[in-house]
Coordinates of N, CA and C in Angstrom, one line a residue:
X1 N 37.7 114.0 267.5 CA 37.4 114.6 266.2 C 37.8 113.6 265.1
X2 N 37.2 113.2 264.2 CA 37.3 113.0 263.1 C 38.5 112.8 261.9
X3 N 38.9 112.8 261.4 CA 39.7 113.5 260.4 C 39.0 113.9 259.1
X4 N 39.9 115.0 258.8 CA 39.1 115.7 257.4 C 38.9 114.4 256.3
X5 N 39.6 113.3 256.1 CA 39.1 112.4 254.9 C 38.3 111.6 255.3
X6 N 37.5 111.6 256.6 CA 36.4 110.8 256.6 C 35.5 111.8 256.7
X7 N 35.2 112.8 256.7 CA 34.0 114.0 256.6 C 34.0 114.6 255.2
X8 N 35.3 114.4 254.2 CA 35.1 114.7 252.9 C 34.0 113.3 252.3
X9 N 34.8 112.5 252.8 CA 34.1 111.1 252.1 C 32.6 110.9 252.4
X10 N 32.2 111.0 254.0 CA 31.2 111.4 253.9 C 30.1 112.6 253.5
X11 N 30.7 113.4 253.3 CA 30.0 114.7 252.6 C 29.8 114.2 251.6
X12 N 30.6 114.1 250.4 CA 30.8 113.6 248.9 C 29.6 112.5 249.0
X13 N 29.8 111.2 249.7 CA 28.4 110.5 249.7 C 27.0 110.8 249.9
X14 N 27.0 111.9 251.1 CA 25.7 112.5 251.3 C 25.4 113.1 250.4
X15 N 25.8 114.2 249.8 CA 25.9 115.2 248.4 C 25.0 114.5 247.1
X16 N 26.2 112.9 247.1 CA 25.1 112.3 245.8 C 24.3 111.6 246.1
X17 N 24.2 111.1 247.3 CA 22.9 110.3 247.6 C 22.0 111.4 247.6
X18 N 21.5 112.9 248.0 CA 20.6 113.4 248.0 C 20.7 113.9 246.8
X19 N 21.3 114.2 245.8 CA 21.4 115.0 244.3 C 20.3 113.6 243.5
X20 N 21.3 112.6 243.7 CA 20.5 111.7 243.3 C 19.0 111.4 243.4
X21 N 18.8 111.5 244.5 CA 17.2 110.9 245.0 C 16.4 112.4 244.4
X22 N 17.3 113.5 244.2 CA 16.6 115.2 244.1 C 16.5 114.9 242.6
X23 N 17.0 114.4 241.9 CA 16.9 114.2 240.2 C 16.8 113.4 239.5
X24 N 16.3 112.4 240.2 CA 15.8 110.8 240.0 C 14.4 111.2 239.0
X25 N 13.8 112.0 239.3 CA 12.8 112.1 238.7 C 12.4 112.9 237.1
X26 N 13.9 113.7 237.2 CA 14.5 114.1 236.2 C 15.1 113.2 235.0
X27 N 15.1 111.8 235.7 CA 16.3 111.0 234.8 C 17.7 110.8 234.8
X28 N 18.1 112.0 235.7 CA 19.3 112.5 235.9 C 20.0 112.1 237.4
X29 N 21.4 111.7 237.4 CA 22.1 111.8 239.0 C 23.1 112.8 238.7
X30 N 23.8 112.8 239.6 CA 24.5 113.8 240.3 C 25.4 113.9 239.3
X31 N 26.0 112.7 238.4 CA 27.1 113.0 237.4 C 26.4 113.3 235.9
X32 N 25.3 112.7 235.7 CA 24.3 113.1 234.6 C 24.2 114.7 234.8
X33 N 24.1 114.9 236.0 CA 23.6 116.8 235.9 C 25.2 116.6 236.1
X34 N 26.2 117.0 236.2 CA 27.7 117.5 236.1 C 28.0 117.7 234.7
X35 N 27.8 116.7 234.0 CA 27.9 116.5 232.8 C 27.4 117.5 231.7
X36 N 25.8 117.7 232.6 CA 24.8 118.9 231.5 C 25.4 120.3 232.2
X37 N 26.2 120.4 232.9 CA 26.6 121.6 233.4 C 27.6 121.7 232.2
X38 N 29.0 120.8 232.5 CA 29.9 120.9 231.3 C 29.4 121.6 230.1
X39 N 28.6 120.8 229.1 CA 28.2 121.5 228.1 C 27.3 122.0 228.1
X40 N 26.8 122.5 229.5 CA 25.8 124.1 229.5 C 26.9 125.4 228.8
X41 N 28.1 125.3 230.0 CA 29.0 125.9 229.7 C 29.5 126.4 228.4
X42 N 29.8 125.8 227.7 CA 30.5 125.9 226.3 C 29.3 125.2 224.9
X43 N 28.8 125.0 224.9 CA 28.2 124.7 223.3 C 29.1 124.0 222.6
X44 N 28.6 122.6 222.1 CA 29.7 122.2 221.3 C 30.6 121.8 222.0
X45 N 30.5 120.9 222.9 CA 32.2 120.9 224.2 C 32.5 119.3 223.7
X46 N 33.4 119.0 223.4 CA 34.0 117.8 223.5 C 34.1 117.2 224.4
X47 N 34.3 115.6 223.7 CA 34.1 114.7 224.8 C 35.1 114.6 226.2
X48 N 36.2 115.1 225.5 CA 37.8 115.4 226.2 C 37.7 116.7 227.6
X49 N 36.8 117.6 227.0 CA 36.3 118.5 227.9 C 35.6 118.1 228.6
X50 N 34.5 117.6 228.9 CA 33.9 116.7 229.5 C 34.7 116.0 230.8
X51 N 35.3 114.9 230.0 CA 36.2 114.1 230.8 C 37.4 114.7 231.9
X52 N 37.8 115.9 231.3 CA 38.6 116.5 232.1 C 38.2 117.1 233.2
X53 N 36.8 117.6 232.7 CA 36.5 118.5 234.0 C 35.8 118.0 235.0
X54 N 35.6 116.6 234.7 CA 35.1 115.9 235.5 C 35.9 114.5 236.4
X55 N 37.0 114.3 235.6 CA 38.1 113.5 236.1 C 38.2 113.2 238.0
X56 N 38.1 114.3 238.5 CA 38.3 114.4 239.7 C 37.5 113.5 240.7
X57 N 35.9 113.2 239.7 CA 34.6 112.8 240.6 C 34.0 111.7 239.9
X58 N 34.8 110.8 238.8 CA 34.1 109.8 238.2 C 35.0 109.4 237.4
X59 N 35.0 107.6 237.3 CA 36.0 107.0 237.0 C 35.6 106.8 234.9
X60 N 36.2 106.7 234.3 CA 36.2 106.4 232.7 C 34.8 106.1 232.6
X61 N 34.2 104.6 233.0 CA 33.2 104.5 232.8 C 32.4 104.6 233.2
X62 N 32.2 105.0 234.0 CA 30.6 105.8 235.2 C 30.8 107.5 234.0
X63 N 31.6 107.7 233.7 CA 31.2 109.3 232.8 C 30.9 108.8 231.5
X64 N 31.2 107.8 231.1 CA 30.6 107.3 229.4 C 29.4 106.8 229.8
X65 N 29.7 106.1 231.1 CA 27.6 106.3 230.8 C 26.7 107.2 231.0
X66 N 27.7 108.0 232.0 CA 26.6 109.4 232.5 C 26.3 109.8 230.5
X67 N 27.3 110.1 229.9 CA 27.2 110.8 228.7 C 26.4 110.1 228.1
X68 N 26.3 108.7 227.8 CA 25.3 108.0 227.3 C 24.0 108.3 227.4
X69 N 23.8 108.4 228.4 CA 22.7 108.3 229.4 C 21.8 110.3 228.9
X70 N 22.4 111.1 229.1 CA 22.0 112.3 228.5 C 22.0 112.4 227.0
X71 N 22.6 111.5 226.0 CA 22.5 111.8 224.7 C 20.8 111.2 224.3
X72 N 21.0 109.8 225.1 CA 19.6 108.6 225.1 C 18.6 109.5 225.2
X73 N 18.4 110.3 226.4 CA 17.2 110.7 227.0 C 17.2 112.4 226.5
X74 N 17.7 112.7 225.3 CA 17.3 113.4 224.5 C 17.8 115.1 225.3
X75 N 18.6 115.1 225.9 CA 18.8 116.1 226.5 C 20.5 116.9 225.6
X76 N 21.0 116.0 225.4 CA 22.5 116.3 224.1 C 22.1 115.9 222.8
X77 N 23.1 116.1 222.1 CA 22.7 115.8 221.0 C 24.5 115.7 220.5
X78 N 25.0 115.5 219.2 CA 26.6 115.1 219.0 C 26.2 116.4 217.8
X79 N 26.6 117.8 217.7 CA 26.3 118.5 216.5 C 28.1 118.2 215.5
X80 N 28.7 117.1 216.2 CA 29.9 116.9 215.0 C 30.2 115.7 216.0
X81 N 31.0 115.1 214.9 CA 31.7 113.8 216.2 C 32.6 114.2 217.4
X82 N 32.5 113.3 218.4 CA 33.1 113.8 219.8 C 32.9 114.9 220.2
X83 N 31.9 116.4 219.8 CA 31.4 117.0 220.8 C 29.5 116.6 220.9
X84 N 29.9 117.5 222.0 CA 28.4 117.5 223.1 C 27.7 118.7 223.4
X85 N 26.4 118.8 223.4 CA 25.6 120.2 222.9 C 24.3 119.6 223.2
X86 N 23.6 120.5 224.6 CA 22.3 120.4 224.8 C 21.4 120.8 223.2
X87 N 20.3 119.9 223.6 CA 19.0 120.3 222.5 C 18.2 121.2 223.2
X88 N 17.7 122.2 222.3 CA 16.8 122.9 222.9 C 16.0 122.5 224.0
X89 N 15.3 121.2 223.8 CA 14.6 120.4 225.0 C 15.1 120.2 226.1
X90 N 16.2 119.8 225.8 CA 17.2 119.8 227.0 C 17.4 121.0 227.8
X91 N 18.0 122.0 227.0 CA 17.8 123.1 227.7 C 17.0 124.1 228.6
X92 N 15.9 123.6 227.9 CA 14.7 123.7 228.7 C 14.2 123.0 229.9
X93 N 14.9 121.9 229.8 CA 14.6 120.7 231.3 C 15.4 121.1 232.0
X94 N 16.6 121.3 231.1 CA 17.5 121.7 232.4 C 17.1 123.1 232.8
X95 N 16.5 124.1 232.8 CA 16.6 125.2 233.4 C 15.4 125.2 234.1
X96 N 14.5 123.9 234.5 CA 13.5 123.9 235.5 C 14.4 122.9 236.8
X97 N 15.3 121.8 236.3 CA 16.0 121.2 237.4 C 17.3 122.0 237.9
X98 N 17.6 123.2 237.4 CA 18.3 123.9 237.8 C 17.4 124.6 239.3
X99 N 16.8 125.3 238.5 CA 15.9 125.7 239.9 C 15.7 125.2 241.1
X100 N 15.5 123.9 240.9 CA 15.7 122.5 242.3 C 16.7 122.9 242.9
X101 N 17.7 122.4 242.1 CA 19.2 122.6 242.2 C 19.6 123.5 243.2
X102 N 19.1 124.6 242.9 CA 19.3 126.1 243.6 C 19.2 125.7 245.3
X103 N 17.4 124.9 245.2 CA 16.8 125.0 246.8 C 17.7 124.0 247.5
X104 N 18.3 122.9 246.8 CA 18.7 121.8 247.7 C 20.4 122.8 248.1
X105 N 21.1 123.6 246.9 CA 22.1 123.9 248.0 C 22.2 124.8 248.5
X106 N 21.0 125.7 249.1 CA 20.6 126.3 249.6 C 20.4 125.6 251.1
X107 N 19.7 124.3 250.9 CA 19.3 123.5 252.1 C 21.2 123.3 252.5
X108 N 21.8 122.3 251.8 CA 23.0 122.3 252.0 C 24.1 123.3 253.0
X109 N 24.0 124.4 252.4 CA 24.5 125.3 253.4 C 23.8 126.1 254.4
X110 N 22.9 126.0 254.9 CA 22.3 126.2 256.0 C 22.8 126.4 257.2
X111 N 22.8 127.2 257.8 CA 23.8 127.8 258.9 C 25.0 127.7 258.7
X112 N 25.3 128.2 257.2 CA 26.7 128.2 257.5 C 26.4 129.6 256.3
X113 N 27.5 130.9 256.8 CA 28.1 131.7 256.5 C 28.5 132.0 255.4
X114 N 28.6 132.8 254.2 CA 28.8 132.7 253.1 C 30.8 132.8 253.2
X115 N 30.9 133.5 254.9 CA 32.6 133.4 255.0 C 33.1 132.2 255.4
X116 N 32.1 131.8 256.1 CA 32.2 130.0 256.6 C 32.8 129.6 255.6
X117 N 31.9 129.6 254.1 CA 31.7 128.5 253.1 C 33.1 128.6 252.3
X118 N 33.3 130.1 252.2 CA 34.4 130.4 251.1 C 35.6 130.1 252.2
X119 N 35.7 129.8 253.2 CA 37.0 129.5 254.0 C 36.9 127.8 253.7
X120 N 36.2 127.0 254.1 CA 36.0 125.5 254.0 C 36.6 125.9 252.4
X121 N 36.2 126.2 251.3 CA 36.6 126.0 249.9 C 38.3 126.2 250.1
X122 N 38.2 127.4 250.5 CA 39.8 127.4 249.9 C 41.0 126.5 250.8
X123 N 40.4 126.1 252.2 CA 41.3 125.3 252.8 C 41.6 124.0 251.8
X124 N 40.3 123.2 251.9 CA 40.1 122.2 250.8 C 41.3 122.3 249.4
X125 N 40.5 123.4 249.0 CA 41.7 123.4 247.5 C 42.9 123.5 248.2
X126 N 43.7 124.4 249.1 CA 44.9 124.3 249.4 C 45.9 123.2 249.6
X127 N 44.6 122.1 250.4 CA 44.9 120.7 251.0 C 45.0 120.1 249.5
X128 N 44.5 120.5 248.7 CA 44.4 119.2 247.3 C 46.0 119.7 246.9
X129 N 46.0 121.5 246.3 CA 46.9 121.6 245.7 C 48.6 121.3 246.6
X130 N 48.4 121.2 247.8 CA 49.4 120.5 248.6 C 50.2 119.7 248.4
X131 N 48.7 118.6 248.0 CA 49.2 117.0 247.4 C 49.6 116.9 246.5
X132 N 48.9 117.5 245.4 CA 49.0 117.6 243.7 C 50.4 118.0 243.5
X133 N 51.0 119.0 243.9 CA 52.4 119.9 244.2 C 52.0 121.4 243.5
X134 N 50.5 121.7 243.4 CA 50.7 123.4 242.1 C 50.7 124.6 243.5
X135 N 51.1 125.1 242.7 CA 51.1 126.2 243.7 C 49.4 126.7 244.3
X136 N 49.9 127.2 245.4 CA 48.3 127.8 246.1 C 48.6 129.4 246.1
X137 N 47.3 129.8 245.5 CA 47.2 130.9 245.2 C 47.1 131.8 246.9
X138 N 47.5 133.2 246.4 CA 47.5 133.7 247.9 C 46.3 133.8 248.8
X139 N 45.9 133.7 250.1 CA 44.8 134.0 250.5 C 44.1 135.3 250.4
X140 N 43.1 135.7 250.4 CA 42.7 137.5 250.6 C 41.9 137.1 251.8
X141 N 41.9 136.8 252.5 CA 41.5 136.9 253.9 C 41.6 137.8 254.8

């Protein structure tokens, strides 16, 4: 068997190689849509929010370009300096590649369990918060 950091690593690779090739046609990859998720979320989200919630999956400058890259192609817009706020248009693009979105991780989890899936999650986080040193919340299992 394996170990778990070569099947994360490969997962994570498979994940954006197919997100990617799934929203290529959108304009968008896998950190470009993370990004429009961010400030789907909140309206107005700063750049710092951004950055942070995405820290974990992209280095300084692969996320200034993802952000670049959605402000260019008219999908954000800056409504003050250093925040970030879809444009109407955008919003609207995004809630047809959302729909995509839906079927591929749908395809993704495919024979697996919705108890399967929430067990793989919380192992995972327990293994990060392990590392990290925060505490792990209790199981309800």
């Amino acid at each position: 068997m394996k170990p778990i950091g070569y099947w994360l690593n490969r997962t994570d690779q498979a994940l954006t190689r197919h997100m990617d090739a799934l929203l290529e046609e959108y304009g968008l990859t896998r950190l470009t849509w993370q990004v429009l998720n961010v400030v789907r979320s909140a309206p107005g989200t700063a750049d710092t929010a951004v950055a942070a919630a995405l820290a974990a999956g992209a280095d300084p400058a692969a996320l200034a370009a993802a952000v670049h890259t959605v402000l260019a192609d008219g999908w954000t817009t800056r409504p003050a300096p250093g925040l970030l706020a879809l444009t109407s248009e955008g919003d609207a693009r995004l809630a047809v590649v959302t729909e995509r979105v839906a079927v591929f991780r749908e395809e993704v989890i495919a024979g697996i369990s919705l108890k399967e899936y929430g067990t793989a999650v919380r192992v995972l986080e327990r293994m990060t918060r392990n590392l990290e040193g925060a505490p792990v919340a209790a199981s309800t299992d």
